[in-house]
XYZ file of C-alpha atoms in Angstrom:
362
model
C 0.000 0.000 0.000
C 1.115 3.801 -0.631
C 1.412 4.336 3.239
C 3.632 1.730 4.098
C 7.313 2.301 4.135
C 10.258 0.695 2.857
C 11.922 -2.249 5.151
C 14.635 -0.269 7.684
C 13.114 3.062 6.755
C 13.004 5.101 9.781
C 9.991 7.381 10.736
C 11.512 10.300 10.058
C 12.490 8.937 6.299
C 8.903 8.067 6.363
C 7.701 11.575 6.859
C 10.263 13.297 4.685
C 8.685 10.958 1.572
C 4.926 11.690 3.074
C 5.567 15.304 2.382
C 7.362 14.971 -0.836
C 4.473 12.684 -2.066
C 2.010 15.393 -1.337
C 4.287 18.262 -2.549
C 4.117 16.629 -6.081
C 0.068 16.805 -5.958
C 0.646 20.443 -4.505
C 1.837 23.783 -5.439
C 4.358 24.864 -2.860
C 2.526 28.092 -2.523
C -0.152 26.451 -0.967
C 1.176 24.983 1.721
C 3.592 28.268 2.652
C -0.947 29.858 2.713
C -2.193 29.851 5.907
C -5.621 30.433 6.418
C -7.221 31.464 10.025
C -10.872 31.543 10.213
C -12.014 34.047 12.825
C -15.524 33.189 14.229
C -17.338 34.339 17.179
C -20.850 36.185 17.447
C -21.852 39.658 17.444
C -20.072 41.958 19.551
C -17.581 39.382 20.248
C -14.707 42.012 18.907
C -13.157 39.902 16.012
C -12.898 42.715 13.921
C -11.183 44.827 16.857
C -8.428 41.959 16.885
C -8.329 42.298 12.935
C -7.446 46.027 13.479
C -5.008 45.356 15.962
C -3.620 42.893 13.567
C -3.479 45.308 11.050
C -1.737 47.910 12.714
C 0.888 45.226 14.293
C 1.879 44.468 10.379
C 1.182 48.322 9.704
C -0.968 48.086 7.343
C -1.426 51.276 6.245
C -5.080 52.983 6.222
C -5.907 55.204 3.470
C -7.763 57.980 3.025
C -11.115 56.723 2.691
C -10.709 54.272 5.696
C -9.930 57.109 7.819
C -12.898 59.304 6.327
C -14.977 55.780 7.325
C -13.867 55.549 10.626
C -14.710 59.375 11.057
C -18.299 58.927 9.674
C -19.128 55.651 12.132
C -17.560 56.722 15.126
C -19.816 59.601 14.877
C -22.728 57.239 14.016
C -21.359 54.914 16.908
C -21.956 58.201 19.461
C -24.966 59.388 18.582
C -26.413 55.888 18.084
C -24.901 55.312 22.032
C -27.050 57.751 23.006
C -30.040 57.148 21.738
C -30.144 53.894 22.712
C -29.754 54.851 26.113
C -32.719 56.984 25.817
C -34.939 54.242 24.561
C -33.738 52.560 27.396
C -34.860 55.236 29.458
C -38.279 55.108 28.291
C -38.705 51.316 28.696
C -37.331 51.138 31.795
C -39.756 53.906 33.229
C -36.694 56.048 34.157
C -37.673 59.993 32.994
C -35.263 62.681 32.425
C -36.478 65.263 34.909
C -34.120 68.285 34.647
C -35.920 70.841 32.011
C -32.654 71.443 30.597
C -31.768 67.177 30.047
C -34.998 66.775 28.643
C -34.824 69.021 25.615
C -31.531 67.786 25.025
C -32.738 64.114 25.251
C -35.438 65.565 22.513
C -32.886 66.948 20.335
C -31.428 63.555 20.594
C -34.001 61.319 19.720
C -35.462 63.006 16.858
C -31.865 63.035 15.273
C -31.692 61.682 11.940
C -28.281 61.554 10.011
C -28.830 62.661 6.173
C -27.849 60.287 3.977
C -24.537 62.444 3.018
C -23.664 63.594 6.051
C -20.228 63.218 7.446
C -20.234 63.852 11.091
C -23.220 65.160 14.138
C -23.835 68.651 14.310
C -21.816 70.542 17.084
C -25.309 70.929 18.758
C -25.819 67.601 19.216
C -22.075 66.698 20.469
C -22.910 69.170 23.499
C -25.933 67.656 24.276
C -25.166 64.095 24.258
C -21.722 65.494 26.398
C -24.570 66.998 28.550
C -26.883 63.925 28.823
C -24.421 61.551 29.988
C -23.235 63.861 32.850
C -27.201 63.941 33.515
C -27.768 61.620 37.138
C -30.785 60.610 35.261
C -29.059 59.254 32.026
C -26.446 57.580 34.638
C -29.415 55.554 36.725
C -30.185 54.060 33.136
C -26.175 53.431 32.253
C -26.606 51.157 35.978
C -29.490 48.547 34.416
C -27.356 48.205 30.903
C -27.598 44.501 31.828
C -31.352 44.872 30.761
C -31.068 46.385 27.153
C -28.392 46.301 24.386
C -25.587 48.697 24.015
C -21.903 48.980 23.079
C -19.254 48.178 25.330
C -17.244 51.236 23.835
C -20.388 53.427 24.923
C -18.616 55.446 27.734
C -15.211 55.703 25.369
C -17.949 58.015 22.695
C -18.879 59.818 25.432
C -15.910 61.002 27.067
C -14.205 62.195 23.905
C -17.594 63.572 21.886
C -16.105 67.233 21.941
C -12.923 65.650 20.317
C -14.751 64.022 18.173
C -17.138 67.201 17.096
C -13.660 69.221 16.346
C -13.050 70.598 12.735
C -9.770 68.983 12.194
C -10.586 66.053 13.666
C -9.142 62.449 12.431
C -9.326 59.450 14.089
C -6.124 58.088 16.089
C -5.271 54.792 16.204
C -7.381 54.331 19.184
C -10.679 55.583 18.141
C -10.219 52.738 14.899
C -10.085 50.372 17.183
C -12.897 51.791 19.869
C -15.290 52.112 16.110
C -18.008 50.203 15.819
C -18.573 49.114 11.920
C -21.048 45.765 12.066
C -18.852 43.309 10.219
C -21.273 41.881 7.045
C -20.145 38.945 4.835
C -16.315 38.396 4.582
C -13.374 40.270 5.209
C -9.613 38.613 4.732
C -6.888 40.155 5.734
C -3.777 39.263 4.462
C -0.053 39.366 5.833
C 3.126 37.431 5.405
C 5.426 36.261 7.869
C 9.117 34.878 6.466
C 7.919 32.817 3.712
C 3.943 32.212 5.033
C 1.570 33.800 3.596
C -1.843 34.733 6.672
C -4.922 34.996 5.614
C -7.217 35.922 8.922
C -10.667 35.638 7.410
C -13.872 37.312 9.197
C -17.364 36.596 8.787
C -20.105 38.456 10.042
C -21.108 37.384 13.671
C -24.918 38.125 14.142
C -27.296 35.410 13.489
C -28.136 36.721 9.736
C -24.831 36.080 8.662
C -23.933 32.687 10.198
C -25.316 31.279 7.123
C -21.918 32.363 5.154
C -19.896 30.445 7.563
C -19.990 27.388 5.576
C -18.673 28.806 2.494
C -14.890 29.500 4.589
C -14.967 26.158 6.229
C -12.473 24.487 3.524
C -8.531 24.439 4.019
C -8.012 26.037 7.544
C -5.094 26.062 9.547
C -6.510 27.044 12.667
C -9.936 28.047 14.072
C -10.209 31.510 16.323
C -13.343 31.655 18.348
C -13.763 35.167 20.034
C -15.993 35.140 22.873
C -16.940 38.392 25.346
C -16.069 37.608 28.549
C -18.354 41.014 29.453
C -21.261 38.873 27.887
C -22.278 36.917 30.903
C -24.380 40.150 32.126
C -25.237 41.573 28.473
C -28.228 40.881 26.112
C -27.605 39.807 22.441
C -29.004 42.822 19.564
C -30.989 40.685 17.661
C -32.528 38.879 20.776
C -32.531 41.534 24.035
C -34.000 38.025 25.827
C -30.959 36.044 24.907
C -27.567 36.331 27.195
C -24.666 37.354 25.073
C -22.492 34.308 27.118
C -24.734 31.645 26.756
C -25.398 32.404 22.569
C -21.968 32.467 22.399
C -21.330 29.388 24.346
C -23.665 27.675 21.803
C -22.333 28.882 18.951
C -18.719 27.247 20.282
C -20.634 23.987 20.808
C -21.822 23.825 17.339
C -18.482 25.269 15.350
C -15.999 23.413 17.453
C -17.860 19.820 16.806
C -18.591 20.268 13.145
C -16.508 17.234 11.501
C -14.374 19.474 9.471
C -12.724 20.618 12.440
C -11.994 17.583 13.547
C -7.759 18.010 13.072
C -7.764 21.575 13.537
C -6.281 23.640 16.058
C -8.897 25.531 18.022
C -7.961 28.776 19.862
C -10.681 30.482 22.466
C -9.646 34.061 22.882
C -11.997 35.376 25.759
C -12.332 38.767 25.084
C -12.683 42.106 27.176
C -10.923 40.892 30.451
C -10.657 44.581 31.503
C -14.689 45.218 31.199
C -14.711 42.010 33.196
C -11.825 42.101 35.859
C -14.341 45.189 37.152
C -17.529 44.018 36.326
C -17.235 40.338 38.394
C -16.332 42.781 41.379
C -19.984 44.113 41.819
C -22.036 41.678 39.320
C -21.857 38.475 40.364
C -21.209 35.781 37.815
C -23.864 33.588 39.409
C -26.317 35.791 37.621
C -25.401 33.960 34.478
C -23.797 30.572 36.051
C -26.187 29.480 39.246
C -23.351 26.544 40.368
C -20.717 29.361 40.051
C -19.198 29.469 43.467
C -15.612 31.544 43.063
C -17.041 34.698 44.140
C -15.341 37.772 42.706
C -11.968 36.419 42.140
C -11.535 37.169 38.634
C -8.847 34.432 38.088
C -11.172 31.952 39.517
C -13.881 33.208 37.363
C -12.056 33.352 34.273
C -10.915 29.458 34.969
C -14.792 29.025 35.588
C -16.440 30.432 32.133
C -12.720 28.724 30.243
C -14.248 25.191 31.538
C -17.742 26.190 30.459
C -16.463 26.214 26.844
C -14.154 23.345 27.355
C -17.063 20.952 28.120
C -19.201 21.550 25.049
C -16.345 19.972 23.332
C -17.717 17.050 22.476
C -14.133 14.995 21.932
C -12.287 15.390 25.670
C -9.448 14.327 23.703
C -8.773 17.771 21.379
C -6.452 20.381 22.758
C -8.038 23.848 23.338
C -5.906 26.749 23.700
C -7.330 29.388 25.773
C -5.927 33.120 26.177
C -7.304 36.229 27.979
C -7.314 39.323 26.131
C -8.144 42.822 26.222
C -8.286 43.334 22.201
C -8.602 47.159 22.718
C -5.124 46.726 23.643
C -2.194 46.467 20.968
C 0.487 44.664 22.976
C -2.388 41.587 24.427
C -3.581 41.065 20.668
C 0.557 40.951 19.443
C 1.296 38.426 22.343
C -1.569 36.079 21.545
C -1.645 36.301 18.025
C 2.646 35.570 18.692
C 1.910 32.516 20.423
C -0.544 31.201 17.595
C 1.620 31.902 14.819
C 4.402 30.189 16.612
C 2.445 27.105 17.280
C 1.233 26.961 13.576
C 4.591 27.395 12.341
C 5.990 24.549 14.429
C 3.648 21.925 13.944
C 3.693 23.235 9.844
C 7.833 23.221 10.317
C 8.324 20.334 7.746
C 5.717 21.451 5.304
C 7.358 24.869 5.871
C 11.090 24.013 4.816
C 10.310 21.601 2.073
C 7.759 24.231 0.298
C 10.106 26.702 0.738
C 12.810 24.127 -0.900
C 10.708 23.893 -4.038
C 10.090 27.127 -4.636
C 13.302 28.395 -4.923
C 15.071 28.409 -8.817
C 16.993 25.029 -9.533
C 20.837 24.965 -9.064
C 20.608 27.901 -6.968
């Protein structure tokens, strides 16, 4: 049979031939392409660690992206806002000062025109207004009850920046922008002679469907999860627990068959927003048998074992890291210690690719 070796062949003879077999069914370029599928649901902040990623391999961003950034981060405040005015109204809470509620009326009747660029100044100063309100604040305390965006307070604090005439977005408002990621995005890098592709789909429900089409030839699987999640509702379903959606999601990505031989990596995401949060929220709210109290090391070992038992094979490895993707230097450590790990266990494939590509009796 084609697998079996020669008689006093050792196993490393054995491998060398393995690969060589397959290199001669294989252009060497496609073994030097790595591709990293990037899953996770909404609000997860996939696309925050493919802007971190981005700016680690500098990437430049032109023009236009910056003008983008600009426009939605300005979207991203206003829409803050009004959401937490909504809230407001659901949750029975009214704006009593005189001078609040004409701003909160400015607010909600607010429409962006289909050209426009960036809020009035008008509206900056009243949504910088609103959130000092003790009013707006009392709703800000019950965000476990409605959706919002973790970056919320970020908008807030830096509106007046924002609402300046020169203003362009630094490299941390990119990363604090909220732009809802819709079908695929790839990103593409090289390091030494492999060639990254970090591919993200869409996480809301509505775009799980496209999923399937990125499930062929992957290297490694990233599953971003919100560690912030386990006290947050979901925005297509304000009944459904951000933690527990994305705990399913794992189950079902992590036991499909064509992952069967690939690397998994959970990064749990927003460890800052939770390192606080687990100090006055208790994550027994979420997890009833949760007993650690608000030790966030014990907590994070807690929601790390959640995920590990919906893997249905006890057997598979499953790295986990903590991250705070807002934060260059955790997303270049952890997406070090990936790349490291794919490039070992790739090592042979690696040098013998590399071997055939270069020019003959050179």
């Amino acid at each position: 049979m084609g697998c079996t070796g020669s008689k006093g062949e050792s196993l490393e003879d054995q491998q060398n031939r393995q690969v060589e077999e397959y290199l001669k069914d294989s252009r060497p370029q496609d073994l030097l392409d790595f591709k990293i599928l990037l899953l996770g649901a909404g609000e997860s902040g996939k696309s925050t660690v493919v802007k971190q990623l981005k700016a680690i391999y500098k990437n430049a961003v032109d023009d236009s992206e910056l003008l983008s950034y600009a426009i939605n981060i300005h979207k991203n405040t206003v829409q803050c806002m009004q959401v937490l005015l909504e809230a407001a109204d659901n949750l029975g809470i009214p704006i009593k000062s005189a001078d609040a509620a004409e701003r909160a009326e400015q607010v909600k009747s607010f429409v962006f025109e289909s050209d426009a660029k960036r809020m009035p100044l008008a509206i900056g100063d009243a949504i910088e207004f609103l959130w000092r309100d003790p009013d707006v604040q009392s709703v800000w305390a019950r965000r476990s009850e409605y959706w919002f965006l973790d970056a919320t307070p970020y908008y807030f604090e830096n509106v007046t920046r924002f609402c300046e005439d020169d203003f362009v977005p630094n490299e941390e408002d990119i990363i604090m922008t909220r732009v809802r990621t819709t079908g695929i995005a790839v990103t593409e890098f090289d390091e030494g002679p492999v060639h990254f592709r970090v591919v993200d789909v869409g996480g809301q429900r509505n775009e799980r469907r496209k999923w399937i089409h990125c499930f062929d030839d992957v290297k490694c699987l990233l599953f971003v999860a919100n560690l912030a999640g386990y006290d947050q509702v979901m925005f297509e379903d304000p009944s459904q627990n951000r933690m527990i959606e994305s705990l399913q999601l794992f189950s079902q990505i992590v036991n499909n068959p064509v992952f069967q031989d690939t690397p998994i990596f959970l990064f749990l995401n927003k460890k800052d927003i939770f390192e606080q949060m687990v100090q006055t929220i208790p994550l027994s709210k979420c997890f009833p048998d949760y007993v650690g109290g608000s030790d966030p090391k014990q907590a994070f070992e807690f929601i790390a074992q959640q995920f590990r038992s919906k893997m249905t094979n006890p057997q598979k490895q499953m790295h986990v890291k903590y991250i705070a993707a807002r934060f260059k230097k955790d997303v270049r450590y952890t997406w070090d210690e990936v790349k490291d790990h794919l490039i070992e266990s790739n090592k042979k494939n690696i040098q013998n690719a590399s071997k055939a590509q270069k020019p003959k009796g050179k």
